[in-house]
Short mmCIF file of C-alpha atoms in Angstrom, two decimals:
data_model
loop_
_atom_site.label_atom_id
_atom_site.label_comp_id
_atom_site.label_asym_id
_atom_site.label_seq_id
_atom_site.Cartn_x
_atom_site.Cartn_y
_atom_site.Cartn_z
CA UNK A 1 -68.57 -51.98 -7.40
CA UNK A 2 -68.19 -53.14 -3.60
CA UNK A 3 -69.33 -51.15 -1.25
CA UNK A 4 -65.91 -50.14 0.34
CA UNK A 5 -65.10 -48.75 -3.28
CA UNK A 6 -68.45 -46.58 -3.19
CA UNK A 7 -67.26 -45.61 0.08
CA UNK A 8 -63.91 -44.19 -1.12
CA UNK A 9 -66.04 -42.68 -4.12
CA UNK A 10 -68.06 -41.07 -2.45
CA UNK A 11 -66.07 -39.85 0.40
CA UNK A 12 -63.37 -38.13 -2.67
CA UNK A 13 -66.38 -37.27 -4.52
CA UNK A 14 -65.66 -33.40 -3.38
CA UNK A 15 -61.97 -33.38 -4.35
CA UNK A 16 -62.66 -34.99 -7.89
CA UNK A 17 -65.30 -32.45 -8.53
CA UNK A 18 -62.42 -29.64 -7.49
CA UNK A 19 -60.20 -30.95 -10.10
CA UNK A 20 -62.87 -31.19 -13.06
CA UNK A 21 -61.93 -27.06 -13.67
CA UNK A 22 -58.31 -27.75 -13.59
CA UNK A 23 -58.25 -30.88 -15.74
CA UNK A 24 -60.95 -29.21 -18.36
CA UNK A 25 -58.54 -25.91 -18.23
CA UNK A 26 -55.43 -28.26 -19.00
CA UNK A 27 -57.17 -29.98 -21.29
CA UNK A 28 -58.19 -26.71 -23.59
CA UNK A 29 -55.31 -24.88 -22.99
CA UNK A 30 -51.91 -27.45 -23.39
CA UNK A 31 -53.93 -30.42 -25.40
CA UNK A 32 -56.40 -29.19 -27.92
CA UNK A 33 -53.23 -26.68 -28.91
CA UNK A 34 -51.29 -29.65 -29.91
CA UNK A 35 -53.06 -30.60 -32.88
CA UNK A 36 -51.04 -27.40 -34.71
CA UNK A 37 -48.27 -29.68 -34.68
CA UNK A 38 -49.99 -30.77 -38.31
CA UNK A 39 -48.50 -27.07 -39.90
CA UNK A 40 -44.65 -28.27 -39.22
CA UNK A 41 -45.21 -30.98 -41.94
CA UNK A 42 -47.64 -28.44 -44.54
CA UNK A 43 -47.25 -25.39 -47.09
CA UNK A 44 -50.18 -23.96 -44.78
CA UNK A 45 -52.90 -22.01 -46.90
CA UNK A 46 -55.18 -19.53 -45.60
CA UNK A 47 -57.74 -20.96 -48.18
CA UNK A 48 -57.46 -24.46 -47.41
CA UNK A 49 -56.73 -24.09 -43.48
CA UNK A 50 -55.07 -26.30 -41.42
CA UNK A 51 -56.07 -29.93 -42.76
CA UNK A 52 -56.67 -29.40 -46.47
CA UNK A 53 -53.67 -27.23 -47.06
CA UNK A 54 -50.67 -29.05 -49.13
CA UNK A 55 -48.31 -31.95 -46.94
CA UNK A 56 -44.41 -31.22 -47.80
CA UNK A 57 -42.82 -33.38 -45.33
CA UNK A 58 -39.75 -32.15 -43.80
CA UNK A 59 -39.26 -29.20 -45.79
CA UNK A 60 -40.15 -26.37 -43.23
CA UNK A 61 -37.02 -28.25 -41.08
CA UNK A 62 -34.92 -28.32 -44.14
CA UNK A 63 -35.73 -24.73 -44.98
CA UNK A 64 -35.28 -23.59 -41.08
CA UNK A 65 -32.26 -25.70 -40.43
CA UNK A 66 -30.17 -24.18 -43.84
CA UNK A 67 -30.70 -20.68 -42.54
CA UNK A 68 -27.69 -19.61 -40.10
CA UNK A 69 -30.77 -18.45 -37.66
CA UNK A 70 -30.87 -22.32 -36.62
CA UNK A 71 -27.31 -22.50 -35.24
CA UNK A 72 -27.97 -18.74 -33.81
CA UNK A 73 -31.87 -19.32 -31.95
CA UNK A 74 -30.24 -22.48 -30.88
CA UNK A 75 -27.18 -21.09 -29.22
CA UNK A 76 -28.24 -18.62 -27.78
CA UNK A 77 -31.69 -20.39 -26.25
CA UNK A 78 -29.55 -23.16 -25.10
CA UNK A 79 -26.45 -21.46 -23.37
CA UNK A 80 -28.97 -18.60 -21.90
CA UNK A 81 -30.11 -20.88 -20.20
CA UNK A 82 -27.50 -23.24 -18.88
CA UNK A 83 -26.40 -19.65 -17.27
CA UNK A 84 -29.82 -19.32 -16.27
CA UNK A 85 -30.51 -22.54 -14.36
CA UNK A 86 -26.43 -22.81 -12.77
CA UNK A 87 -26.58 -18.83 -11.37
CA UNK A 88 -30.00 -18.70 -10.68
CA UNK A 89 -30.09 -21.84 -8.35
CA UNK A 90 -26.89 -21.09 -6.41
CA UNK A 91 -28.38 -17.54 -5.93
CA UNK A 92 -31.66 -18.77 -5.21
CA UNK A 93 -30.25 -21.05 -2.48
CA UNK A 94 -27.69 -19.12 -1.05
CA UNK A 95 -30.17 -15.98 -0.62
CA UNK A 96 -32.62 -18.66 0.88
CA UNK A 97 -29.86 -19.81 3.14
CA UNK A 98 -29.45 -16.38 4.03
CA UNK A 99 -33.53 -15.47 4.90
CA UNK A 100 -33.10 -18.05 7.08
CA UNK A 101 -31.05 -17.34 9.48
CA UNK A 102 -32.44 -13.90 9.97
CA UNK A 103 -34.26 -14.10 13.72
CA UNK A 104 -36.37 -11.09 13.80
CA UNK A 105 -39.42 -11.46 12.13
CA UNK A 106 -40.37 -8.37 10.87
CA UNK A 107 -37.58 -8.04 8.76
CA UNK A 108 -36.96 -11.65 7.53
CA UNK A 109 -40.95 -10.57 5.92
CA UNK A 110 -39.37 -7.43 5.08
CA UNK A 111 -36.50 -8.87 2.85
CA UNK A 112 -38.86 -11.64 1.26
CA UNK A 113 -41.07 -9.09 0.15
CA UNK A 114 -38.67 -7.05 -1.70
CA UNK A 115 -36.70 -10.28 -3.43
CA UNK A 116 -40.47 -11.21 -4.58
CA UNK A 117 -41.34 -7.84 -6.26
CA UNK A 118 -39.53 -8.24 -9.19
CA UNK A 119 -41.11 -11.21 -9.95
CA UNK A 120 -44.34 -9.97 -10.11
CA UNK A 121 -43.33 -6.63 -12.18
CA UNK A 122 -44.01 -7.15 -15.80
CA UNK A 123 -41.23 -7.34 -18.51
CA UNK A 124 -42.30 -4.83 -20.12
CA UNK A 125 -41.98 -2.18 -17.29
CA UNK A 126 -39.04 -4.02 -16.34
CA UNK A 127 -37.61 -2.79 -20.49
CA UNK A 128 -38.59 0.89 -19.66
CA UNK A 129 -36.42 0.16 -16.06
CA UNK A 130 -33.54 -0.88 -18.02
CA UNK A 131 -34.14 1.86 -20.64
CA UNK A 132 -33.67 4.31 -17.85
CA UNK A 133 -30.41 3.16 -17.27
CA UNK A 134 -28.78 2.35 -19.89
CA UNK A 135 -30.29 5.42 -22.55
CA UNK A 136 -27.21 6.60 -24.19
CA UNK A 137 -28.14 10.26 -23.84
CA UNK A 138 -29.93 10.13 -20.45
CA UNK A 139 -29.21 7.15 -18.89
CA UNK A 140 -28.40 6.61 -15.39
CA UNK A 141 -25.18 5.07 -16.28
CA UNK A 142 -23.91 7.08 -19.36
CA UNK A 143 -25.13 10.62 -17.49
CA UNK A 144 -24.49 9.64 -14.22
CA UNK A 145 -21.86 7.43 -13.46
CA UNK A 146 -19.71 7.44 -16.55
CA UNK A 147 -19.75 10.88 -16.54
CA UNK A 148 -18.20 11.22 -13.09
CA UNK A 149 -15.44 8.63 -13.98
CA UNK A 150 -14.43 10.85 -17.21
CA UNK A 151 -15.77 7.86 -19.40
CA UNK A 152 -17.12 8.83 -22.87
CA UNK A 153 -20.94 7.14 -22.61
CA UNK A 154 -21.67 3.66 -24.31
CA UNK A 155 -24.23 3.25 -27.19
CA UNK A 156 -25.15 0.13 -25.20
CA UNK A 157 -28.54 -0.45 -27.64
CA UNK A 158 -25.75 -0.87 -30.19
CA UNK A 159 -22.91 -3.04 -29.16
CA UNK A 160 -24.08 -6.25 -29.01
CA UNK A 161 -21.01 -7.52 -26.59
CA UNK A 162 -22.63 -5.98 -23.41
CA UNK A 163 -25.84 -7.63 -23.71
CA UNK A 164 -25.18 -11.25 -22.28
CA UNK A 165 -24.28 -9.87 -19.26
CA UNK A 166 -26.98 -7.55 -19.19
CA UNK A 167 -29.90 -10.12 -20.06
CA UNK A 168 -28.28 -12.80 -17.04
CA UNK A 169 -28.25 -9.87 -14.75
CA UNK A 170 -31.86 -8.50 -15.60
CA UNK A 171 -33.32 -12.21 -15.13
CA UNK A 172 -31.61 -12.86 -11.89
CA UNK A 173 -32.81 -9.70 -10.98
CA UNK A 174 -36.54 -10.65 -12.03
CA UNK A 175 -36.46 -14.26 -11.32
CA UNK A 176 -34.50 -14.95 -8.48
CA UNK A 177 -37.52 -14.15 -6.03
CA UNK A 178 -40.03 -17.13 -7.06
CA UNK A 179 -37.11 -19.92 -6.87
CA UNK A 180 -35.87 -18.70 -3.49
CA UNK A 181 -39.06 -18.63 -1.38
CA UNK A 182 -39.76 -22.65 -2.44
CA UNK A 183 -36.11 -23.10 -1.58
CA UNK A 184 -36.99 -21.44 1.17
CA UNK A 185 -39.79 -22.94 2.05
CA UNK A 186 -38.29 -25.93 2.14
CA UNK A 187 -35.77 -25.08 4.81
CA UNK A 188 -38.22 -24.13 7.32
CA UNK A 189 -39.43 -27.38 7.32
CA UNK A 190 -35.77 -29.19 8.03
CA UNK A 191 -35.92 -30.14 11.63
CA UNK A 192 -34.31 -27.86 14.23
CA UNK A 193 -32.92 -30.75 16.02
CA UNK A 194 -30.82 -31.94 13.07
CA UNK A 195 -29.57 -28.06 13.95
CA UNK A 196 -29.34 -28.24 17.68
CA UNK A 197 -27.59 -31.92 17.50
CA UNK A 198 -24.98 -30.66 15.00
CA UNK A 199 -24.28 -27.54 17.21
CA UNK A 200 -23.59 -29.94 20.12
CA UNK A 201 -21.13 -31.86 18.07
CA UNK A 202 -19.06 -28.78 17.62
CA UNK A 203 -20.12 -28.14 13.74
CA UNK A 204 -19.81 -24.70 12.57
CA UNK A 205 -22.51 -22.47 10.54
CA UNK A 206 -20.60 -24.01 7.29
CA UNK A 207 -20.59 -27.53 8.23
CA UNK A 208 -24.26 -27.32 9.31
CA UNK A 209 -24.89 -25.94 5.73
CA UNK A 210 -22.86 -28.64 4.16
CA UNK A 211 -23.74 -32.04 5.94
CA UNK A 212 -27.47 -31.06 6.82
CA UNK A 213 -29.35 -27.95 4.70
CA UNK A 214 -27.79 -29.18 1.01
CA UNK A 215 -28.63 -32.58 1.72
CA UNK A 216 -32.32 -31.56 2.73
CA UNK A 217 -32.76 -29.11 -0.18
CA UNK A 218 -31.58 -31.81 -2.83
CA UNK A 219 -34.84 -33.17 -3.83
CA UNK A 220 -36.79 -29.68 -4.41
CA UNK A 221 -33.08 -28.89 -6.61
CA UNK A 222 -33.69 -32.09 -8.29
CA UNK A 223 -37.51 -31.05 -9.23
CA UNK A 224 -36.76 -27.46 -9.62
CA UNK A 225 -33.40 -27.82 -12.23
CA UNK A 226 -35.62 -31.10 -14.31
CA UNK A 227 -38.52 -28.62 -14.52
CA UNK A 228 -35.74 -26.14 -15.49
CA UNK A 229 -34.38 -27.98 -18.33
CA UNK A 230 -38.07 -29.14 -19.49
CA UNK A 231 -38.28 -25.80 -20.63
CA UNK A 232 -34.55 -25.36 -22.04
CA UNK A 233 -35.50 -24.63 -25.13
CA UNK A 234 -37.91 -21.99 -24.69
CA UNK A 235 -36.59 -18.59 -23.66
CA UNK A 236 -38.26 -15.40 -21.52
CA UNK A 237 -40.03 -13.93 -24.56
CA UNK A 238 -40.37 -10.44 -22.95
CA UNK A 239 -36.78 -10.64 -21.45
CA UNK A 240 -35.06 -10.88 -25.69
CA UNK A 241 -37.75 -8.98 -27.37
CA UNK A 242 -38.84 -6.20 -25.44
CA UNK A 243 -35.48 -5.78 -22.75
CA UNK A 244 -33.28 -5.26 -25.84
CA UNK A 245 -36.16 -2.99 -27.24
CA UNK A 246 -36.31 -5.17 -30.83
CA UNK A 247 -33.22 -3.20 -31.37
CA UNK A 248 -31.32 -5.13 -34.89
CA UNK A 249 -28.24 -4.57 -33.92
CA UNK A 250 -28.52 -6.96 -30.69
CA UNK A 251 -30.25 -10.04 -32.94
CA UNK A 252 -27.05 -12.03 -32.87
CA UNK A 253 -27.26 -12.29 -29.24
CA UNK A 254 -30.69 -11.67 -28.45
CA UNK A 255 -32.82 -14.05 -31.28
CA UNK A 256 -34.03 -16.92 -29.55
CA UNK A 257 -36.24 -19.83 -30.47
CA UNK A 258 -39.13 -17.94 -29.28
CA UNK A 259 -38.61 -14.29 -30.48
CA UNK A 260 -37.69 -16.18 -34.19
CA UNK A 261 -40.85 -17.54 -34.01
CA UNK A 262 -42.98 -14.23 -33.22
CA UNK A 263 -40.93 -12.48 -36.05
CA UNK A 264 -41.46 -15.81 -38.22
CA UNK A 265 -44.99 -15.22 -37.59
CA UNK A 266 -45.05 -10.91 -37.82
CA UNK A 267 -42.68 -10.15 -40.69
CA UNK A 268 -42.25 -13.11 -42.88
CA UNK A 269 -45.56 -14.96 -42.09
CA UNK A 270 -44.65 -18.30 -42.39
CA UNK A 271 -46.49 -20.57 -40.22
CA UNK A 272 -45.39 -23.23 -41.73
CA UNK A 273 -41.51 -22.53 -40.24
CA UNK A 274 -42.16 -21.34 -37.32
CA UNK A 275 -44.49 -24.38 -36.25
CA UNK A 276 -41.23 -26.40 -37.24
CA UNK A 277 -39.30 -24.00 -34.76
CA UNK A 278 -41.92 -25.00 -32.28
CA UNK A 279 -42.00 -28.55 -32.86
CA UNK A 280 -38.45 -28.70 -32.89
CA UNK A 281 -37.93 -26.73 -29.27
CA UNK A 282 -41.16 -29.52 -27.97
CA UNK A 283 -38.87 -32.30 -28.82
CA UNK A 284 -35.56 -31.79 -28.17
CA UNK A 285 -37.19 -30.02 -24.38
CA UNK A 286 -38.86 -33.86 -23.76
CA UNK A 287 -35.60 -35.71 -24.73
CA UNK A 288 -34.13 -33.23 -22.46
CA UNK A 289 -36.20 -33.65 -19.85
CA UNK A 290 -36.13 -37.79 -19.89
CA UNK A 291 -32.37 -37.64 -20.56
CA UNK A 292 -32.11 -35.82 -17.16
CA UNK A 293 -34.55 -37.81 -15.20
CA UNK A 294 -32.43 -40.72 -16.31
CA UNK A 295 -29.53 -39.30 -14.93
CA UNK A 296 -31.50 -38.46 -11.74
CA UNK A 297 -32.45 -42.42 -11.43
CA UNK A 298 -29.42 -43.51 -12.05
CA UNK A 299 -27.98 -41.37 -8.89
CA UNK A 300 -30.86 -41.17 -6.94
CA UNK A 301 -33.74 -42.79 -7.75
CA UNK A 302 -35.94 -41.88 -5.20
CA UNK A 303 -35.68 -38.21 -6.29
CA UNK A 304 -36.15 -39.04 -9.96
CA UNK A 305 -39.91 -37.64 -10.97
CA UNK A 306 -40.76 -40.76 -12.76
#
């Protein structure tokens, strides 16, 4: 090794012994894990464990893709959230936008506190939220408002027609918070001048918004929506099982990839399915995820992530 390379060495030496936690934790946590990919291809038995029990091939996928629960976990994972990622990045941005352009201090921290909270509450007090509302016998909305518009009070844990709206409207709710600050982020950092220069020229608020914050925010919308559809397939497991409060006659509309695999795993214990569910969701999220990028490069290359 020259001795400019032991220089470098030793000068990083710090940082690379900061990332040894982070690369061990990654390591344990999304690697190791990935040797259950084995049970999608075996009749797994508690006797035998993981590597002795029987190989059948593709039967698990045969057996999960003849049930009608494929067609359903897929739909609904998949068109959750394409809803997901289209209003929940125009939101994001526009309330972003918005924080912004407030000048006094005090309340621009004001406003980004309370569009964070939501995040940070947990789904499951988030269920008992929603249960407060929507309760057909004491619910906000059945008792309160409802009732004062002479409108007989929805069953809503019961009609399964209500609840797409409700689910998009309860994750924007939650969600919206996280994406907008790095959106957000990212604006404060656009130079003023661009601003100043533009105002000079005689462009309006909209123009301004058009020609110079869009263009500056496209590369964290790039990252943000591929890292969006990386994870197409997998769904908000709280948000389906415990918003909806398990309730059976919701399944056709709230069953997703991941709640089929927790009641794969609870009622009909077949690991051997439900690790095809999950192999099947890693796959078709990494062709996702390339098939995007490749889009990206073919627009845009330097905003593509590899």
């Amino acid at each position: 090794m020259t001795s400019h390379k032991q220089h470098k060495l030793k000068m990083f030496l710090p940082l690379y012994l900061m990332m040894v936690p982070g690369i061990i934790y990654i390591f344990v946590n999304n690697y190791i894990p990935m040797a259950g990919i084995i049970l999608a291809f075996k009749k797994y038995d508690y006797k035998l464990g993981m590597f002795r029990s029987k190989f059948i091939g593709f039967s698990n996928f045969e057996f999960l893709f003849k049930t009608k629960d494929a067609l359903t976990i897929t739909r609904n994972t998949l068109l959750y959230n394409v809803v997901f990622i289209l209003l929940g990045t125009i939101l994001a941005i526009t309330i972003a936008i918005l924080l912004n352009e407030i000048r006094n201090d005090k309340a621009k921290k004001a406003y980004q506190t309370l569009i964070l909270i939501p995040y940070l509450i947990s789904m499951v007090v988030v269920s008992y939220v929603v249960y407060g509302f929507l309760n057909s016998q004491f619910g906000y909305i059945n008792k309160t408002i409802l009732s004062a518009l002479n409108r007989e009070g929805i069953s809503w844990y019961s009609n399964p027609q209500y609840w797409p709206f409700i689910l998009v409207l309860v994750y924007l709710w939650k969600s919206i918070g996280f994406n907008c600050i790095i959106y957000f982020a990212t604006l404060v950092g656009i130079d003023k001048g661009y601003y100043e220069a533009a105002e000079i020229d005689g462009a309006n608020k909209w123009k301004q918004i058009i020609h110079i914050t869009l263009p500056s925010l496209k590369p964290t919308i790039i990252i943000l929506t591929l890292m969006a559809i990386g994870r197409i397939f997998y769904s908000d497991f709280g948000l389906f099982y415990q918003v909806p409060m398990n309730s059976g006659a919701l399944i056709d509309v709230t069953n997703t990839i991941d709640t089929y695999v927790y009641r794969g795993l609870t009622q009909l214990n077949n690991i051997g399915m439900v690790s095809a569910a999950g192999f099947y969701q890693s796959v078709v999220g990494f062709i996702l995820v390339l098939t995007a990028n490749f889009i990206v490069r073919k627009v845009s290359k330097e905003n593509a992530l590899f």
